[in-house]
PDB file of C-alpha atoms and ligand atoms in Angstrom:
ATOM      1  CA  UNK A   1      24.347 107.053 115.693  1.00 69.00           C
ATOM      2  CA  UNK A   2      25.608 104.040 117.592  1.00 75.00           C
ATOM      3  CA  UNK A   3      28.381 104.225 120.156  1.00 78.00           C
ATOM      4  CA  UNK A   4      31.245 101.767 120.097  1.00 81.00           C
ATOM      5  CA  UNK A   5      31.976  99.760 123.259  1.00 77.00           C
ATOM      6  CA  UNK A   6      35.385 100.197 124.911  1.00 76.00           C
ATOM      7  CA  UNK A   7      37.959  98.095 123.045  1.00 73.00           C
ATOM      8  CA  UNK A   8      37.620  94.469 124.132  1.00 74.00           C
ATOM      9  CA  UNK A   9      40.621  92.495 125.311  1.00 92.00           C
ATOM     10  CA  UNK A  10      39.585  89.546 123.183  1.00 96.00           C
ATOM     11  CA  UNK A  11      39.818  90.394 119.485  1.00 98.00           C
ATOM     12  CA  UNK A  12      38.649  87.454 117.437  1.00 98.00           C
ATOM     13  CA  UNK A  13      39.633  87.672 113.804  1.00 98.00           C
ATOM     14  CA  UNK A  14      41.192  86.109 110.751  1.00 98.00           C
ATOM     15  CA  UNK A  15      44.754  85.982 109.499  1.00 98.00           C
ATOM     16  CA  UNK A  16      44.849  85.414 105.737  1.00 98.00           C
ATOM     17  CA  UNK A  17      48.012  84.275 103.982  1.00 97.00           C
ATOM     18  CA  UNK A  18      48.341  85.919 100.561  1.00 95.00           C
ATOM     19  CA  UNK A  19      51.321  83.681  99.848  1.00 94.00           C
ATOM     20  CA  UNK A  20      49.410  80.414  99.991  1.00 96.00           C
ATOM     21  CA  UNK A  21      45.894  81.405  98.913  1.00 97.00           C
ATOM     22  CA  UNK A  22      45.369  79.801  95.510  1.00 96.00           C
ATOM     23  CA  UNK A  23      42.066  81.507  94.725  1.00 97.00           C
ATOM     24  CA  UNK A  24      40.069  78.276  94.633  1.00 98.00           C
ATOM     25  CA  UNK A  25      36.984  79.948  96.204  1.00 98.00           C
ATOM     26  CA  UNK A  26      36.399  77.024  98.587  1.00 98.00           C
ATOM     27  CA  UNK A  27      36.125  79.571 101.415  1.00 98.00           C
ATOM     28  CA  UNK A  28      33.546  81.552  99.441  1.00 98.00           C
ATOM     29  CA  UNK A  29      31.434  78.457  98.893  1.00 97.00           C
ATOM     30  CA  UNK A  30      31.748  77.230 102.481  1.00 97.00           C
ATOM     31  CA  UNK A  31      30.823  80.669 103.806  1.00 97.00           C
ATOM     32  CA  UNK A  32      27.777  80.888 101.587  1.00 96.00           C
ATOM     33  CA  UNK A  33      26.712  77.350 102.449  1.00 95.00           C
ATOM     34  CA  UNK A  34      26.986  77.777 106.200  1.00 96.00           C
ATOM     35  CA  UNK A  35      25.487  81.249 106.399  1.00 94.00           C
ATOM     36  CA  UNK A  36      22.616  80.390 104.070  1.00 91.00           C
ATOM     37  CA  UNK A  37      20.950  78.266 106.709  1.00 84.00           C
ATOM     38  CA  UNK A  38      21.989  79.624 110.075  1.00 75.00           C
ATOM     39  CA  UNK A  39      22.502  83.114 111.436  1.00 73.00           C
ATOM     40  CA  UNK A  40      19.924  85.554 110.027  1.00 74.00           C
ATOM     41  CA  UNK A  41      17.945  85.347 106.797  1.00 80.00           C
ATOM     42  CA  UNK A  42      19.257  83.204 103.894  1.00 88.00           C
ATOM     43  CA  UNK A  43      21.715  84.806 101.479  1.00 94.00           C
ATOM     44  CA  UNK A  44      19.710  85.439  98.328  1.00 94.00           C
ATOM     45  CA  UNK A  45      20.790  85.117  94.701  1.00 95.00           C
ATOM     46  CA  UNK A  46      19.310  86.844  91.683  1.00 96.00           C
ATOM     47  CA  UNK A  47      19.316  85.438  88.164  1.00 95.00           C
ATOM     48  CA  UNK A  48      21.656  82.719  89.410  1.00 92.00           C
ATOM     49  CA  UNK A  49      21.728  80.815  86.108  1.00 95.00           C
ATOM     50  CA  UNK A  50      20.973  83.750  83.836  1.00 96.00           C
ATOM     51  CA  UNK A  51      23.029  86.213  81.859  1.00 96.00           C
ATOM     52  CA  UNK A  52      23.631  88.609  84.756  1.00 94.00           C
ATOM     53  CA  UNK A  53      23.853  86.590  87.969  1.00 94.00           C
ATOM     54  CA  UNK A  54      24.418  88.340  91.284  1.00 94.00           C
ATOM     55  CA  UNK A  55      23.996  87.445  94.893  1.00 95.00           C
ATOM     56  CA  UNK A  56      24.927  87.992  98.506  1.00 96.00           C
ATOM     57  CA  UNK A  57      28.334  86.747  99.605  1.00 96.00           C
ATOM     58  CA  UNK A  58      29.986  87.468 102.946  1.00 97.00           C
ATOM     59  CA  UNK A  59      33.411  86.530 101.640  1.00 97.00           C
ATOM     60  CA  UNK A  60      34.775  87.198  98.164  1.00 97.00           C
ATOM     61  CA  UNK A  61      38.122  86.463  96.513  1.00 97.00           C
ATOM     62  CA  UNK A  62      39.610  88.782  93.907  1.00 95.00           C
ATOM     63  CA  UNK A  63      42.423  87.575  91.664  1.00 94.00           C
ATOM     64  CA  UNK A  64      44.966  89.819  89.965  1.00 88.00           C
ATOM     65  CA  UNK A  65      47.434  88.811  87.274  1.00 84.00           C
ATOM     66  CA  UNK A  66      50.781  90.562  87.226  1.00 75.00           C
ATOM     67  CA  UNK A  67      53.068  90.615  84.240  1.00 77.00           C
ATOM     68  CA  UNK A  68      56.602  91.613  85.256  1.00 74.00           C
ATOM     69  CA  UNK A  69      58.805  92.961  82.484  1.00 77.00           C
ATOM     70  CA  UNK A  70      61.421  90.253  82.961  1.00 77.00           C
ATOM     71  CA  UNK A  71      59.560  87.167  84.147  1.00 79.00           C
ATOM     72  CA  UNK A  72      56.496  84.994  83.932  1.00 83.00           C
ATOM     73  CA  UNK A  73      53.071  86.252  84.964  1.00 82.00           C
ATOM     74  CA  UNK A  74      52.122  85.932  88.644  1.00 82.00           C
ATOM     75  CA  UNK A  75      48.690  85.771  90.225  1.00 88.00           C
ATOM     76  CA  UNK A  76      47.792  87.270  93.596  1.00 89.00           C
ATOM     77  CA  UNK A  77      44.536  86.123  95.178  1.00 95.00           C
ATOM     78  CA  UNK A  78      43.009  88.532  97.649  1.00 95.00           C
ATOM     79  CA  UNK A  79      40.181  87.297  99.919  1.00 97.00           C
ATOM     80  CA  UNK A  80      37.974  90.092 101.233  1.00 96.00           C
ATOM     81  CA  UNK A  81      35.485  90.055 104.102  1.00 97.00           C
ATOM     82  CA  UNK A  82      34.689  92.132 107.178  1.00 98.00           C
ATOM     83  CA  UNK A  83      37.816  92.883 109.226  1.00 98.00           C
ATOM     84  CA  UNK A  84      35.893  93.430 112.501  1.00 98.00           C
ATOM     85  CA  UNK A  85      37.398  96.861 113.020  1.00 98.00           C
ATOM     86  CA  UNK A  86      37.991  98.198 116.515  1.00 97.00           C
ATOM     87  CA  UNK A  87      36.997 101.660 115.337  1.00 97.00           C
ATOM     88  CA  UNK A  88      34.213 100.535 113.019  1.00 98.00           C
ATOM     89  CA  UNK A  89      32.607 103.390 111.044  1.00 98.00           C
ATOM     90  CA  UNK A  90      29.830 101.017 109.958  1.00 98.00           C
ATOM     91  CA  UNK A  91      28.707 100.875 113.591  1.00 98.00           C
ATOM     92  CA  UNK A  92      28.866 104.561 114.440  1.00 97.00           C
ATOM     93  CA  UNK A  93      27.024 105.559 111.243  1.00 98.00           C
ATOM     94  CA  UNK A  94      24.090 103.187 111.783  1.00 98.00           C
ATOM     95  CA  UNK A  95      20.969 105.222 112.579  1.00 97.00           C
ATOM     96  CA  UNK A  96      19.072 102.408 114.293  1.00 98.00           C
ATOM     97  CA  UNK A  97      21.741 100.608 116.291  1.00 97.00           C
ATOM     98  CA  UNK A  98      21.361  97.550 114.082  1.00 98.00           C
ATOM     99  CA  UNK A  99      25.105  97.445 113.519  1.00 98.00           C
ATOM    100  CA  UNK A 100      27.047  96.770 116.669  1.00 98.00           C
ATOM    101  CA  UNK A 101      30.369  95.536 117.982  1.00 97.00           C
ATOM    102  CA  UNK A 102      30.377  92.959 120.731  1.00 97.00           C
ATOM    103  CA  UNK A 103      32.233  93.985 123.861  1.00 95.00           C
ATOM    104  CA  UNK A 104      33.143  90.421 124.809  1.00 96.00           C
ATOM    105  CA  UNK A 105      35.008  89.335 121.663  1.00 97.00           C
ATOM    106  CA  UNK A 106      35.031  92.274 119.239  1.00 97.00           C
ATOM    107  CA  UNK A 107      32.865  90.653 116.565  1.00 98.00           C
ATOM    108  CA  UNK A 108      30.885  93.183 114.492  1.00 98.00           C
ATOM    109  CA  UNK A 109      27.339  92.045 113.751  1.00 97.00           C
ATOM    110  CA  UNK A 110      24.047  93.287 112.308  1.00 97.00           C
ATOM    111  CA  UNK A 111      20.746  92.837 114.124  1.00 96.00           C
ATOM    112  CA  UNK A 112      18.636  92.173 111.050  1.00 95.00           C
ATOM    113  CA  UNK A 113      15.379  92.883 112.901  1.00 95.00           C
ATOM    114  CA  UNK A 114      16.534  96.471 113.460  1.00 97.00           C
ATOM    115  CA  UNK A 115      18.126  97.017 110.032  1.00 97.00           C
ATOM    116  CA  UNK A 116      16.112  99.328 107.773  1.00 97.00           C
ATOM    117  CA  UNK A 117      18.278  98.683 104.724  1.00 97.00           C
ATOM    118  CA  UNK A 118      19.401 102.270 104.345  1.00 97.00           C
ATOM    119  CA  UNK A 119      22.877 101.193 103.256  1.00 97.00           C
ATOM    120  CA  UNK A 120      24.790 103.812 105.233  1.00 97.00           C
ATOM    121  CA  UNK A 121      27.087 101.178 106.724  1.00 98.00           C
ATOM    122  CA  UNK A 122      28.088  99.951 103.276  1.00 97.00           C
ATOM    123  CA  UNK A 123      28.875 103.529 102.333  1.00 97.00           C
ATOM    124  CA  UNK A 124      30.961 103.986 105.497  1.00 97.00           C
ATOM    125  CA  UNK A 125      32.988 100.755 105.229  1.00 97.00           C
ATOM    126  CA  UNK A 126      36.212 101.513 103.332  1.00 96.00           C
ATOM    127  CA  UNK A 127      36.742  97.844 102.470  1.00 96.00           C
ATOM    128  CA  UNK A 128      33.479  97.116 100.666  1.00 95.00           C
ATOM    129  CA  UNK A 129      32.826  94.383 103.206  1.00 97.00           C
ATOM    130  CA  UNK A 130      29.061  94.805 103.553  1.00 96.00           C
ATOM    131  CA  UNK A 131      26.454  93.228 101.315  1.00 96.00           C
ATOM    132  CA  UNK A 132      22.893  94.416 100.908  1.00 96.00           C
ATOM    133  CA  UNK A 133      20.645  91.397 100.423  1.00 95.00           C
ATOM    134  CA  UNK A 134      18.365  92.397  97.560  1.00 94.00           C
ATOM    135  CA  UNK A 135      15.655  89.950  98.583  1.00 94.00           C
ATOM    136  CA  UNK A 136      15.687  90.344 102.362  1.00 93.00           C
ATOM    137  CA  UNK A 137      16.277  94.117 102.167  1.00 95.00           C
ATOM    138  CA  UNK A 138      18.734  93.984 105.051  1.00 95.00           C
ATOM    139  CA  UNK A 139      22.488  94.332 105.339  1.00 96.00           C
ATOM    140  CA  UNK A 140      24.662  91.240 105.609  1.00 96.00           C
ATOM    141  CA  UNK A 141      28.258  90.783 106.602  1.00 96.00           C
ATOM    142  CA  UNK A 142      30.766  88.253 107.915  1.00 97.00           C
ATOM    143  CA  UNK A 143      29.779  87.108 111.411  1.00 97.00           C
ATOM    144  CA  UNK A 144      33.017  85.175 111.971  1.00 98.00           C
ATOM    145  CA  UNK A 145      30.568  82.259 112.066  1.00 97.00           C
ATOM    146  CA  UNK A 146      29.493  83.273 115.546  1.00 96.00           C
ATOM    147  CA  UNK A 147      27.023  80.372 115.430  1.00 95.00           C
ATOM    148  CA  UNK A 148      29.877  77.873 114.912  1.00 96.00           C
ATOM    149  CA  UNK A 149      32.742  79.093 117.059  1.00 98.00           C
ATOM    150  CA  UNK A 150      30.827  78.811 120.364  1.00 97.00           C
ATOM    151  CA  UNK A 151      28.637  75.884 119.297  1.00 96.00           C
ATOM    152  CA  UNK A 152      29.180  73.032 121.724  1.00 97.00           C
ATOM    153  CA  UNK A 153      27.056  70.737 119.567  1.00 96.00           C
ATOM    154  CA  UNK A 154      29.854  70.730 117.010  1.00 96.00           C
ATOM    155  CA  UNK A 155      33.078  68.724 117.317  1.00 97.00           C
ATOM    156  CA  UNK A 156      35.816  70.971 118.642  1.00 97.00           C
ATOM    157  CA  UNK A 157      37.700  71.001 115.336  1.00 97.00           C
ATOM    158  CA  UNK A 158      34.626  72.476 113.645  1.00 97.00           C
ATOM    159  CA  UNK A 159      34.341  75.412 116.064  1.00 98.00           C
ATOM    160  CA  UNK A 160      36.091  77.774 113.677  1.00 98.00           C
ATOM    161  CA  UNK A 161      34.664  79.864 110.828  1.00 98.00           C
ATOM    162  CA  UNK A 162      33.549  77.756 107.876  1.00 98.00           C
ATOM    163  CA  UNK A 163      36.105  79.434 105.595  1.00 98.00           C
ATOM    164  CA  UNK A 164      38.956  78.491 107.903  1.00 98.00           C
ATOM    165  CA  UNK A 165      37.727  74.925 108.274  1.00 98.00           C
ATOM    166  CA  UNK A 166      37.464  74.383 104.537  1.00 98.00           C
ATOM    167  CA  UNK A 167      40.532  76.142 103.077  1.00 98.00           C
ATOM    168  CA  UNK A 168      42.515  73.378 101.362  1.00 98.00           C
ATOM    169  CA  UNK A 169      45.854  75.213 101.609  1.00 98.00           C
ATOM    170  CA  UNK A 170      45.538  76.334 105.210  1.00 98.00           C
ATOM    171  CA  UNK A 171      45.737  79.957 104.110  1.00 98.00           C
ATOM    172  CA  UNK A 172      43.119  81.089 106.621  1.00 98.00           C
ATOM    173  CA  UNK A 173      43.693  81.205 110.381  1.00 98.00           C
ATOM    174  CA  UNK A 174      41.315  82.125 113.201  1.00 98.00           C
ATOM    175  CA  UNK A 175      42.041  83.182 116.749  1.00 98.00           C
ATOM    176  CA  UNK A 176      42.422  85.915 119.329  1.00 98.00           C
ATOM    177  CA  UNK A 177      44.515  88.748 117.946  1.00 98.00           C
ATOM    178  CA  UNK A 178      44.183  90.574 121.253  1.00 97.00           C
ATOM    179  CA  UNK A 179      46.398  87.949 122.895  1.00 97.00           C
ATOM    180  CA  UNK A 180      50.038  88.434 121.871  1.00 97.00           C
ATOM    181  CA  UNK A 181      50.772  84.810 122.804  1.00 97.00           C
ATOM    182  CA  UNK A 182      48.055  83.298 120.613  1.00 98.00           C
ATOM    183  CA  UNK A 183      49.012  81.235 117.570  1.00 98.00           C
ATOM    184  CA  UNK A 184      47.595  83.857 115.202  1.00 98.00           C
ATOM    185  CA  UNK A 185      49.448  86.711 116.900  1.00 98.00           C
ATOM    186  CA  UNK A 186      52.702  84.784 116.724  1.00 98.00           C
ATOM    187  CA  UNK A 187      52.086  84.042 113.060  1.00 98.00           C
ATOM    188  CA  UNK A 188      51.531  87.732 112.354  1.00 98.00           C
ATOM    189  CA  UNK A 189      54.741  88.613 114.189  1.00 98.00           C
ATOM    190  CA  UNK A 190      56.785  85.955 112.379  1.00 97.00           C
ATOM    191  CA  UNK A 191      55.513  86.741 108.903  1.00 96.00           C
ATOM    192  CA  UNK A 192      55.228  90.522 109.042  1.00 95.00           C
ATOM    193  CA  UNK A 193      51.438  90.473 108.993  1.00 96.00           C
ATOM    194  CA  UNK A 194      49.839  93.814 108.238  1.00 95.00           C
ATOM    195  CA  UNK A 195      46.510  95.566 108.559  1.00 95.00           C
ATOM    196  CA  UNK A 196      44.609  96.739 105.527  1.00 95.00           C
ATOM    197  CA  UNK A 197      44.642 100.474 104.817  1.00 94.00           C
ATOM    198  CA  UNK A 198      45.738 101.676 108.278  1.00 95.00           C
ATOM    199  CA  UNK A 199      45.446 105.255 107.087  1.00 94.00           C
ATOM    200  CA  UNK A 200      41.667 104.923 107.305  1.00 95.00           C
ATOM    201  CA  UNK A 201      41.851 104.799 111.117  1.00 97.00           C
ATOM    202  CA  UNK A 202      39.418 101.892 111.352  1.00 97.00           C
ATOM    203  CA  UNK A 203      41.839  99.679 113.315  1.00 97.00           C
ATOM    204  CA  UNK A 204      40.875  96.399 111.651  1.00 98.00           C
ATOM    205  CA  UNK A 205      41.420  93.243 113.695  1.00 98.00           C
ATOM    206  CA  UNK A 206      42.056  90.924 110.724  1.00 98.00           C
ATOM    207  CA  UNK A 207      45.568  90.700 109.386  1.00 98.00           C
ATOM    208  CA  UNK A 208      47.068  89.691 106.025  1.00 97.00           C
ATOM    209  CA  UNK A 209      50.355  87.853 105.580  1.00 96.00           C
ATOM    210  CA  UNK A 210      52.273  89.247 102.580  1.00 91.00           C
ATOM    211  CA  UNK A 211      53.139  87.158  99.538  1.00 86.00           C
ATOM    212  CA  UNK A 212      56.778  86.225  99.416  1.00 79.00           C
ATOM    213  CA  UNK A 213      58.951  87.930  96.840  1.00 67.00           C
ATOM    214  CA  UNK A 214      59.751  85.915  93.763  1.00 63.00           C
ATOM    215  CA  UNK A 215      63.090  85.471  92.037  1.00 52.00           C
ATOM    216  CA  UNK A 216      66.306  86.175  93.907  1.00 40.00           C
ATOM    217  CA  UNK A 217      64.513  87.107  97.114  1.00 44.00           C
ATOM    218  CA  UNK A 218      62.244  84.096  97.007  1.00 42.00           C
ATOM    219  CA  UNK A 219      62.789  83.051 100.609  1.00 38.00           C
ATOM    220  CA  UNK A 220      62.350  86.479 102.161  1.00 38.00           C
ATOM    221  CA  UNK A 221      58.917  87.806 103.004  1.00 40.00           C
ATOM    222  CA  UNK A 222      58.138  91.146 101.527  1.00 39.00           C
ATOM    223  CA  UNK A 223      58.684  94.057 103.856  1.00 35.00           C
ATOM    224  CA  UNK A 224      55.663  94.619 106.090  1.00 36.00           C
ATOM    225  CA  UNK A 225      53.207  96.823 104.291  1.00 36.00           C
ATOM    226  CA  UNK A 226      51.798  98.286 107.445  1.00 31.00           C
ATOM    227  CA  UNK A 227      53.625 101.557 106.801  1.00 35.00           C
ATOM    228  CA  UNK A 228      52.340 101.799 103.276  1.00 38.00           C
ATOM    229  CA  UNK A 229      50.107 104.726 102.531  1.00 34.00           C
ATOM    230  CA  UNK A 230      47.439 104.460  99.875  1.00 36.00           C
ATOM    231  CA  UNK A 231      44.399 106.508  99.119  1.00 41.00           C
ATOM    232  CA  UNK A 232      42.030 103.566  98.893  1.00 51.00           C
ATOM    233  CA  UNK A 233      41.713  99.855  98.345  1.00 59.00           C
ATOM    234  CA  UNK A 234      42.685 100.143  94.683  1.00 57.00           C
ATOM    235  CA  UNK A 235      45.706 102.236  95.541  1.00 62.00           C
ATOM    236  CA  UNK A 236      46.704  99.834  98.277  1.00 61.00           C
ATOM    237  CA  UNK A 237      46.481  96.908  95.890  1.00 65.00           C
ATOM    238  CA  UNK A 238      48.554  98.751  93.300  1.00 63.00           C
ATOM    239  CA  UNK A 239      51.271  99.189  95.881  1.00 58.00           C
ATOM    240  CA  UNK A 240      51.078  95.552  96.926  1.00 61.00           C
ATOM    241  CA  UNK A 241      51.324  94.339  93.374  1.00 58.00           C
ATOM    242  CA  UNK A 242      54.280  96.630  92.650  1.00 57.00           C
ATOM    243  CA  UNK A 243      56.258  94.543  95.145  1.00 50.00           C
ATOM    244  CA  UNK A 244      56.387  91.605  92.784  1.00 46.00           C
TER     245      UNK A 244
HETATM  246 FE1  SF4 B   1      32.620  97.606 109.475  1.00 85.30          FE
HETATM  247 FE2  SF4 B   1      33.812  97.321 107.110  1.00 85.30          FE
HETATM  248 FE3  SF4 B   1      35.305  97.350 109.358  1.00 85.30          FE
HETATM  249 FE4  SF4 B   1      33.708  95.260 108.831  1.00 85.30          FE
HETATM  250  S1  SF4 B   1      35.488  95.935 107.619  1.00 85.30           S
HETATM  251  S2  SF4 B   1      33.896  96.338 110.820  1.00 85.30           S
HETATM  252  S3  SF4 B   1      31.956  96.234 107.790  1.00 85.30           S
HETATM  253  S4  SF4 B   1      34.088  99.060 108.552  1.00 85.30           S
HETATM  254 FE1  SF4 B   2      22.252 100.227 110.012  1.00 85.30          FE
HETATM  255 FE2  SF4 B   2      20.998  98.536 108.407  1.00 85.30          FE
HETATM  256 FE3  SF4 B   2      21.196 101.073 107.693  1.00 85.30          FE
HETATM  257 FE4  SF4 B   2      23.336  99.537 107.721  1.00 85.30          FE
HETATM  258  S1  SF4 B   2      21.571  99.329 106.403  1.00 85.30           S
HETATM  259  S2  SF4 B   2      23.172 101.636 108.494  1.00 85.30           S
HETATM  260  S3  SF4 B   2      22.895  98.185 109.443  1.00 85.30           S
HETATM  261  S4  SF4 B   2      20.130 100.280 109.481  1.00 85.30           S
END
């Protein structure tokens, strides 16, 4: 078992706007492209052009179509990646210490040299945010592009996660959620940003901004969902979608 460090003051993370994400998968592609040739082993694919393709992705987008009784169908796009939890069960369950949370900025990482591929962390993560690389035999996950954000060889505007840099609608934001005055913290406060499945006690750092209600309440954000209680990701999504 691996101990968690004391909560860091700096909490780097993402704020994802469910109102403006259009499900284009540009963030998925940018993430795969950057992380295929940098931090850790490449992200493998199996049967990429065959009948049953699969592969390792650190960021995925799920799209759901809603059909209200009295209106046109709506689509909600839901990007999913590691939320860099403060109370990360994937870290405490790791038998080798391969999974760890950085004290200085709160990023959760995997030391691939120490990973034995047992998969316990994937079992422990309630968000399905870990990916076992079938070829490398080690666990992969979002690194918040730790090899970009501090990289002084890159132009300053590129020192953000690849997904944030590439999103064509500006639906993804990166910053310090431990600083209440940061741009991302202010955005969360203004838009009623919420954490995913708070009942799990994982204290995720990432936040989601709710989709705005349609119809008569079109200009009002949906009520913050932080108080919602669901039994799992599917239940949480059901409750989110019921708001439309
Ligand atoms: Fe761990 Fe999952 Fe939380 Fe990421 S989202 S820190 S993988 S429990
Ligand atoms: Fe730790 Fe790797 Fe096992 Fe996950 S798969 S619990 S990171 S050793």
